[in-house]
C-alpha cells in the first residue's frame, strides 16, 4: 500500500489526553498532541513528483547528522516568509485555483523528518493540480518528552500564546505565494497529519479560519471540549477524517467522525484497516473529492470564500 506520508519505526506513541490543559471555560481538557516518536525517514519515503529538477534530491532523506537537516524546507521546495515552504503545480487543475495548507506532525529539531511530509504533500498537490503551503509549528509546546519539538498549539494556553502570530504568518506567506503564482487562490483547504490533524480539528471546531474545508489524517479526536466548541460554531467548513486501523491512536479519529455526525457537521470519513500512522493516496484522493463536491451528488462545500484568516 502506497502512502503519501509514512512515519517509520515507531519508538513510542503519546496518547491523546496524556496531559491536560485548562480550557477557556476553566475546565480541564486533554491536550490532543498525540503523535509518534519516529526515526528519520528512509530513502523509501514518498517523494514529490512535480518538481522534476529535484527528483534525485527528493529521494534522499536527511539524517540528524546531516547539516542540511537544519534547513526546514526540502531543497526542491520554495521558501516563503516565516519558514513556510511552498509548492506550485506545473499544471493547475481546471476550475477554481486551490491552495492546501498542510500542517505537519511533530518534528524533532534538526532531524530533517519534515522533508518526507513536505514531499508527500507536494506529491498530492501535483496529482491534484493544487498549490501547497507548508508552514512550521512552534517549539516548547509539544506533548511530554517532545515538548521542544516542532508542534502545533493544540492546548488552549498555547493557542493564546502563539495562534495569532501563526495565522499572521500564514497570511503573509499566502500573499507572497499568490504574487508568485500570479493569481489569487479561490479555494483554501487545511490538511493536517498527526499532530497537525489535531490542530486542524481544533481550528475547524472553533471556526477559526474562513476556509473551504479541512482534512484530518492520523489525528484529531472527538473530545468533549471540541464538541462543545463545535456546537457553538456557525462557520462549519466540511471535515474529512482518515485513519489507519493499525495506528494505536485510531480510536481518536473514530470518535471524531462520530462527533461530527452527532453535530450534523458536513463530514466524511475513511478508515483503512491495514494502514498504520499514515495518510494513504486513497484517503487523500477521497478528501479532495469530498471537499470539492465531486462524489455521488455531494454539494460542493463552502462558497469559494478563499478568505484570509481572522
Coordinates of C-alpha atoms in Angstrom, one line a residue:
X1 CA 0.0 0.0 0.0
X2 CA 1.4 3.3 -1.0
X3 CA 1.2 6.3 1.4
X4 CA 1.8 9.9 1.0
X5 CA 3.3 10.4 4.4
X6 CA 4.8 7.4 6.3
X7 CA 6.2 7.7 9.8
X8 CA 8.7 4.8 10.2
X9 CA 10.0 2.8 13.1
X10 CA 7.6 3.8 15.8
X11 CA 9.5 4.2 19.0
X12 CA 6.6 5.5 21.2
X13 CA 3.1 6.8 20.8
X14 CA 1.9 9.5 23.1
X15 CA -1.8 9.0 23.7
X16 CA -4.0 12.0 23.1
X17 CA -5.0 13.3 26.5
X18 CA -1.8 12.2 28.2
X19 CA -1.5 15.7 29.5
X20 CA -4.2 18.2 30.3
X21 CA -4.6 22.0 29.9
X22 CA -7.1 24.4 31.0
X23 CA -9.8 25.3 28.6
X24 CA -11.1 28.7 28.1
X25 CA -14.1 27.8 30.2
X26 CA -11.9 26.8 33.2
X27 CA -12.3 23.0 32.7
X28 CA -9.5 20.6 32.0
X29 CA -9.3 19.3 28.5
X30 CA -7.0 16.7 27.0
X31 CA -4.1 18.0 25.1
X32 CA -4.6 16.4 21.7
X33 CA -0.9 16.3 20.6
X34 CA -0.7 12.6 20.1
X35 CA 2.0 11.7 17.7
X36 CA 4.7 9.1 17.4
X37 CA 8.4 9.5 18.0
X38 CA 10.0 8.0 15.0
X39 CA 13.3 7.5 13.2
X40 CA 14.3 9.6 10.3
X41 CA 12.5 8.6 7.0
X42 CA 14.4 6.2 4.8
X43 CA 15.0 6.6 1.1
X44 CA 11.8 4.7 0.6
X45 CA 9.8 7.7 1.8
X46 CA 7.5 9.1 -0.8
X47 CA 8.7 11.9 -3.0
X48 CA 7.0 14.8 -4.7
X49 CA 6.6 14.1 -8.3
X50 CA 6.0 17.6 -9.5
X51 CA 9.4 19.4 -9.2
X52 CA 11.2 17.4 -12.0
X53 CA 14.5 19.1 -11.5
X54 CA 14.7 17.7 -8.0
X55 CA 13.9 14.1 -8.5
X56 CA 17.2 12.9 -7.1
X57 CA 17.1 15.3 -4.2
X58 CA 13.6 14.2 -3.3
X59 CA 14.6 10.6 -2.9
X60 CA 17.4 11.4 -0.4
X61 CA 16.4 11.6 3.2
X62 CA 18.3 13.8 5.7
X63 CA 19.8 12.3 8.8
X64 CA 20.2 14.0 12.2
X65 CA 23.9 14.2 11.4
X66 CA 23.4 16.0 8.1
X67 CA 24.0 19.8 8.5
X68 CA 21.4 20.3 5.7
X69 CA 18.8 18.8 8.1
X70 CA 18.7 22.2 9.9
X71 CA 17.0 23.7 6.8
X72 CA 13.3 23.5 7.3
X73 CA 12.2 23.3 3.7
X74 CA 13.2 20.4 1.4
X75 CA 15.7 21.6 -1.2
X76 CA 13.3 21.3 -4.1
X77 CA 10.6 23.4 -2.5
X78 CA 10.2 27.2 -2.4
X79 CA 10.6 29.1 0.8
X80 CA 8.2 31.9 1.8
X81 CA 8.3 34.3 4.7
X82 CA 8.1 32.8 8.2
X83 CA 9.8 29.5 7.3
X84 CA 6.9 28.4 5.2
X85 CA 7.5 26.0 2.3
X86 CA 5.6 26.0 -0.9
X87 CA 4.8 24.0 -4.0
X88 CA 3.1 25.2 -7.2
X89 CA 1.8 22.7 -9.7
X90 CA 3.1 22.9 -13.2
X91 CA -0.5 22.1 -14.4
X92 CA -3.1 23.6 -12.1
X93 CA -6.4 21.7 -12.2
X94 CA -9.2 23.3 -14.2
X95 CA -11.7 25.3 -12.2
X96 CA -11.1 27.4 -9.1
X97 CA -7.4 27.7 -8.1
X98 CA -6.9 25.6 -4.9
X99 CA -4.4 26.1 -2.1
X100 CA -3.8 23.4 0.5
X101 CA -2.3 24.5 3.8
X102 CA -0.5 21.4 5.1
X103 CA 0.1 21.0 8.8
X104 CA 3.0 18.6 9.7
X105 CA 3.2 16.1 12.5
X106 CA 5.7 16.5 15.4
X107 CA 9.2 17.0 14.1
X108 CA 12.4 16.7 16.2
X109 CA 14.6 19.8 15.6
X110 CA 17.4 19.3 13.0
X111 CA 16.3 15.8 12.1
X112 CA 15.0 16.5 8.6
X113 CA 12.0 14.4 9.3
X114 CA 9.7 17.1 8.0
X115 CA 11.1 16.7 4.4
X116 CA 9.2 13.4 3.9
X117 CA 6.0 15.0 5.0
X118 CA 6.6 18.0 2.8
X119 CA 7.4 15.8 -0.2
X120 CA 4.3 13.7 0.3
X121 CA 2.1 16.9 0.5
X122 CA 3.8 18.2 -2.7
X123 CA 3.2 14.9 -4.4
X124 CA -0.5 15.2 -3.6
X125 CA -0.6 18.7 -4.8
X126 CA 1.0 17.7 -8.1
X127 CA -1.5 14.9 -8.6
X128 CA -4.5 17.1 -7.9
X129 CA -3.2 20.3 -9.5
X130 CA -3.3 22.2 -6.2
X131 CA -0.7 24.6 -4.7
X132 CA 0.5 23.6 -1.3
X133 CA 1.8 25.8 1.5
X134 CA 3.6 24.1 4.4
X135 CA 4.0 26.3 7.5
X136 CA 6.1 25.4 10.5
X137 CA 4.8 25.0 14.1
X138 CA 6.3 26.2 17.3
X139 CA 8.8 24.7 19.8
X140 CA 8.2 24.5 23.5
X141 CA 4.6 23.4 23.3
X142 CA 4.8 19.7 22.4
X143 CA 3.5 16.8 24.5
X144 CA 5.6 15.2 27.2
X145 CA 9.1 14.3 26.1
X146 CA 8.5 16.0 22.8
X147 CA 8.0 19.5 24.4
X148 CA 10.8 21.1 22.4
X149 CA 9.9 19.5 19.1
X150 CA 8.2 21.4 16.3
X151 CA 4.5 21.1 17.1
X152 CA 1.2 22.9 16.8
X153 CA -0.7 24.7 19.6
X154 CA -3.4 22.2 20.4
X155 CA -3.8 23.3 24.1
X156 CA -5.7 26.5 24.8
X157 CA -2.8 28.2 26.6
X158 CA -0.5 27.6 23.7
X159 CA -3.2 28.9 21.3
X160 CA -3.4 32.1 23.4
X161 CA 0.3 32.5 23.2
X162 CA 1.0 31.5 19.6
X163 CA -2.0 31.3 17.4
X164 CA -2.4 34.9 16.3
X165 CA 1.2 35.1 15.2
X166 CA 1.0 31.7 13.4
X167 CA -2.1 32.8 11.4
X168 CA -0.5 36.1 10.6
X169 CA 2.5 34.2 9.2
X170 CA 0.2 32.1 7.1
X171 CA -1.5 35.2 5.7
X172 CA 1.9 36.8 4.7
X173 CA 3.1 33.6 3.1
X174 CA -0.1 33.1 1.2
X175 CA 0.1 36.7 -0.1
X176 CA 3.6 36.1 -1.4
X177 CA 2.7 32.7 -2.9
X178 CA -0.2 34.4 -4.7
X179 CA 2.2 37.0 -6.0
X180 CA 4.5 34.3 -7.4
X181 CA 1.6 32.4 -8.9
X182 CA 0.2 35.5 -10.5
X183 CA -3.3 34.8 -9.3
X184 CA -5.4 34.6 -6.1
X185 CA -6.4 31.2 -4.7
X186 CA -10.1 30.8 -4.8
X187 CA -10.4 27.8 -2.6
X188 CA -8.4 27.1 0.5
X189 CA -8.2 23.7 2.3
X190 CA -6.4 22.8 5.5
X191 CA -4.9 19.3 5.6
X192 CA -3.3 18.1 8.9
X193 CA -1.3 15.0 9.6
X194 CA -0.9 13.5 13.1
X195 CA -0.3 16.5 15.5
X196 CA -1.2 18.7 12.6
X197 CA -4.6 16.9 12.3
X198 CA -5.3 17.5 16.0
X199 CA -4.7 21.2 15.4
X200 CA -6.7 21.3 12.2
X201 CA -9.6 19.7 14.1
X202 CA -9.3 22.4 16.7
X203 CA -9.3 25.2 14.1
X204 CA -12.4 23.7 12.5
X205 CA -14.4 23.2 15.6
X206 CA -13.7 26.8 16.7
X207 CA -14.5 28.2 13.3
X208 CA -11.1 29.9 13.5
X209 CA -10.4 30.2 9.7
X210 CA -12.8 31.1 6.9
X211 CA -11.6 28.3 4.7
X212 CA -13.4 25.8 2.4
X213 CA -12.7 22.6 4.2
X214 CA -10.4 20.5 6.4
X215 CA -8.9 17.0 6.3
X216 CA -7.5 15.3 9.3
X217 CA -5.2 12.3 8.7
X218 CA -4.0 10.1 11.6
X219 CA -5.0 12.7 14.1
X220 CA -7.9 14.6 15.6
X221 CA -10.3 13.5 18.4
X222 CA -13.9 13.7 19.5
X223 CA -13.1 15.2 22.9
X224 CA -15.9 16.8 24.8
X225 CA -14.4 20.3 24.8
X226 CA -14.2 20.1 20.9
X227 CA -17.8 19.0 20.8
X228 CA -18.8 21.9 23.0
X229 CA -16.9 24.3 20.7
X230 CA -18.3 22.8 17.6
X231 CA -21.9 23.1 18.9
X232 CA -21.4 26.8 19.1
X233 CA -19.7 27.3 15.8
X234 CA -21.6 28.8 12.9
X235 CA -18.7 28.6 10.4
X236 CA -19.0 24.9 9.6
X237 CA -16.4 24.1 6.9
X238 CA -16.7 20.4 5.8
X239 CA -14.3 18.0 7.5
X240 CA -12.8 14.8 6.1
X241 CA -11.3 12.2 8.6
X242 CA -8.8 9.5 7.6
X243 CA -7.2 6.9 9.8
X244 CA -5.4 3.5 9.8
X245 CA -6.7 0.5 11.7
X246 CA -3.1 -0.4 12.8
X247 CA -2.5 3.1 14.2
X248 CA -2.6 2.7 18.1
X249 CA -4.4 6.1 18.3
X250 CA -7.0 5.4 15.6
X251 CA -9.9 5.3 18.1
X252 CA -9.5 9.1 18.5
X253 CA -10.3 9.5 14.8
X254 CA -13.2 7.1 15.0
X255 CA -14.5 9.2 17.9
X256 CA -14.0 12.4 15.8
X257 CA -16.0 11.0 12.9
X258 CA -18.8 10.0 15.4
X259 CA -18.8 13.5 17.0
X260 CA -19.1 15.2 13.6
X261 CA -22.1 13.1 12.8
X262 CA -23.6 13.9 16.2
X263 CA -23.2 17.6 15.5
X264 CA -24.6 17.1 12.0
X265 CA -21.4 18.7 10.7
X266 CA -20.7 18.2 6.9
X267 CA -18.2 15.4 7.0
X268 CA -16.9 12.2 5.5
X269 CA -14.5 9.6 6.9
X270 CA -12.4 6.7 5.5
X271 CA -10.6 4.2 7.7
X272 CA -8.1 1.8 6.1
X273 CA -7.8 -1.3 8.3
X274 CA -4.3 -2.2 7.1
X275 CA -2.8 1.2 7.3
X276 CA -0.8 2.5 10.2
X277 CA 0.1 6.0 11.3
X278 CA 0.0 7.4 7.7
X279 CA -2.2 9.1 5.1
X280 CA -2.8 7.0 2.1
X281 CA -3.2 8.0 -1.5
X282 CA -6.8 6.8 -1.4
X283 CA -7.6 8.9 1.7
X284 CA -6.1 12.0 0.2
X285 CA -7.9 11.4 -3.1
X286 CA -11.2 11.0 -1.2
X287 CA -10.5 14.1 0.8
X288 CA -10.0 16.2 -2.4
X289 CA -13.1 14.7 -4.0
X290 CA -15.3 15.3 -1.0
X291 CA -14.1 18.8 -0.3
X292 CA -14.7 19.8 -3.9
X293 CA -18.0 18.1 -4.1
X294 CA -17.1 15.6 -6.9
X295 CA -18.6 12.4 -5.5
X296 CA -22.1 11.0 -5.5
X297 CA -24.2 14.1 -5.5
X298 CA -22.3 15.8 -2.8
X299 CA -22.9 19.5 -2.7
X300 CA -19.7 21.5 -3.2
X301 CA -18.7 22.6 0.3
X302 CA -18.0 26.2 1.0
X303 CA -18.7 29.1 -1.3
X304 CA -15.3 29.7 -2.8
X305 CA -14.5 32.1 0.0
X306 CA -10.8 31.7 -0.1
X307 CA -10.8 34.4 2.6
X308 CA -8.0 35.5 4.8
X309 CA -7.6 34.2 8.3
X310 CA -9.3 36.0 11.1

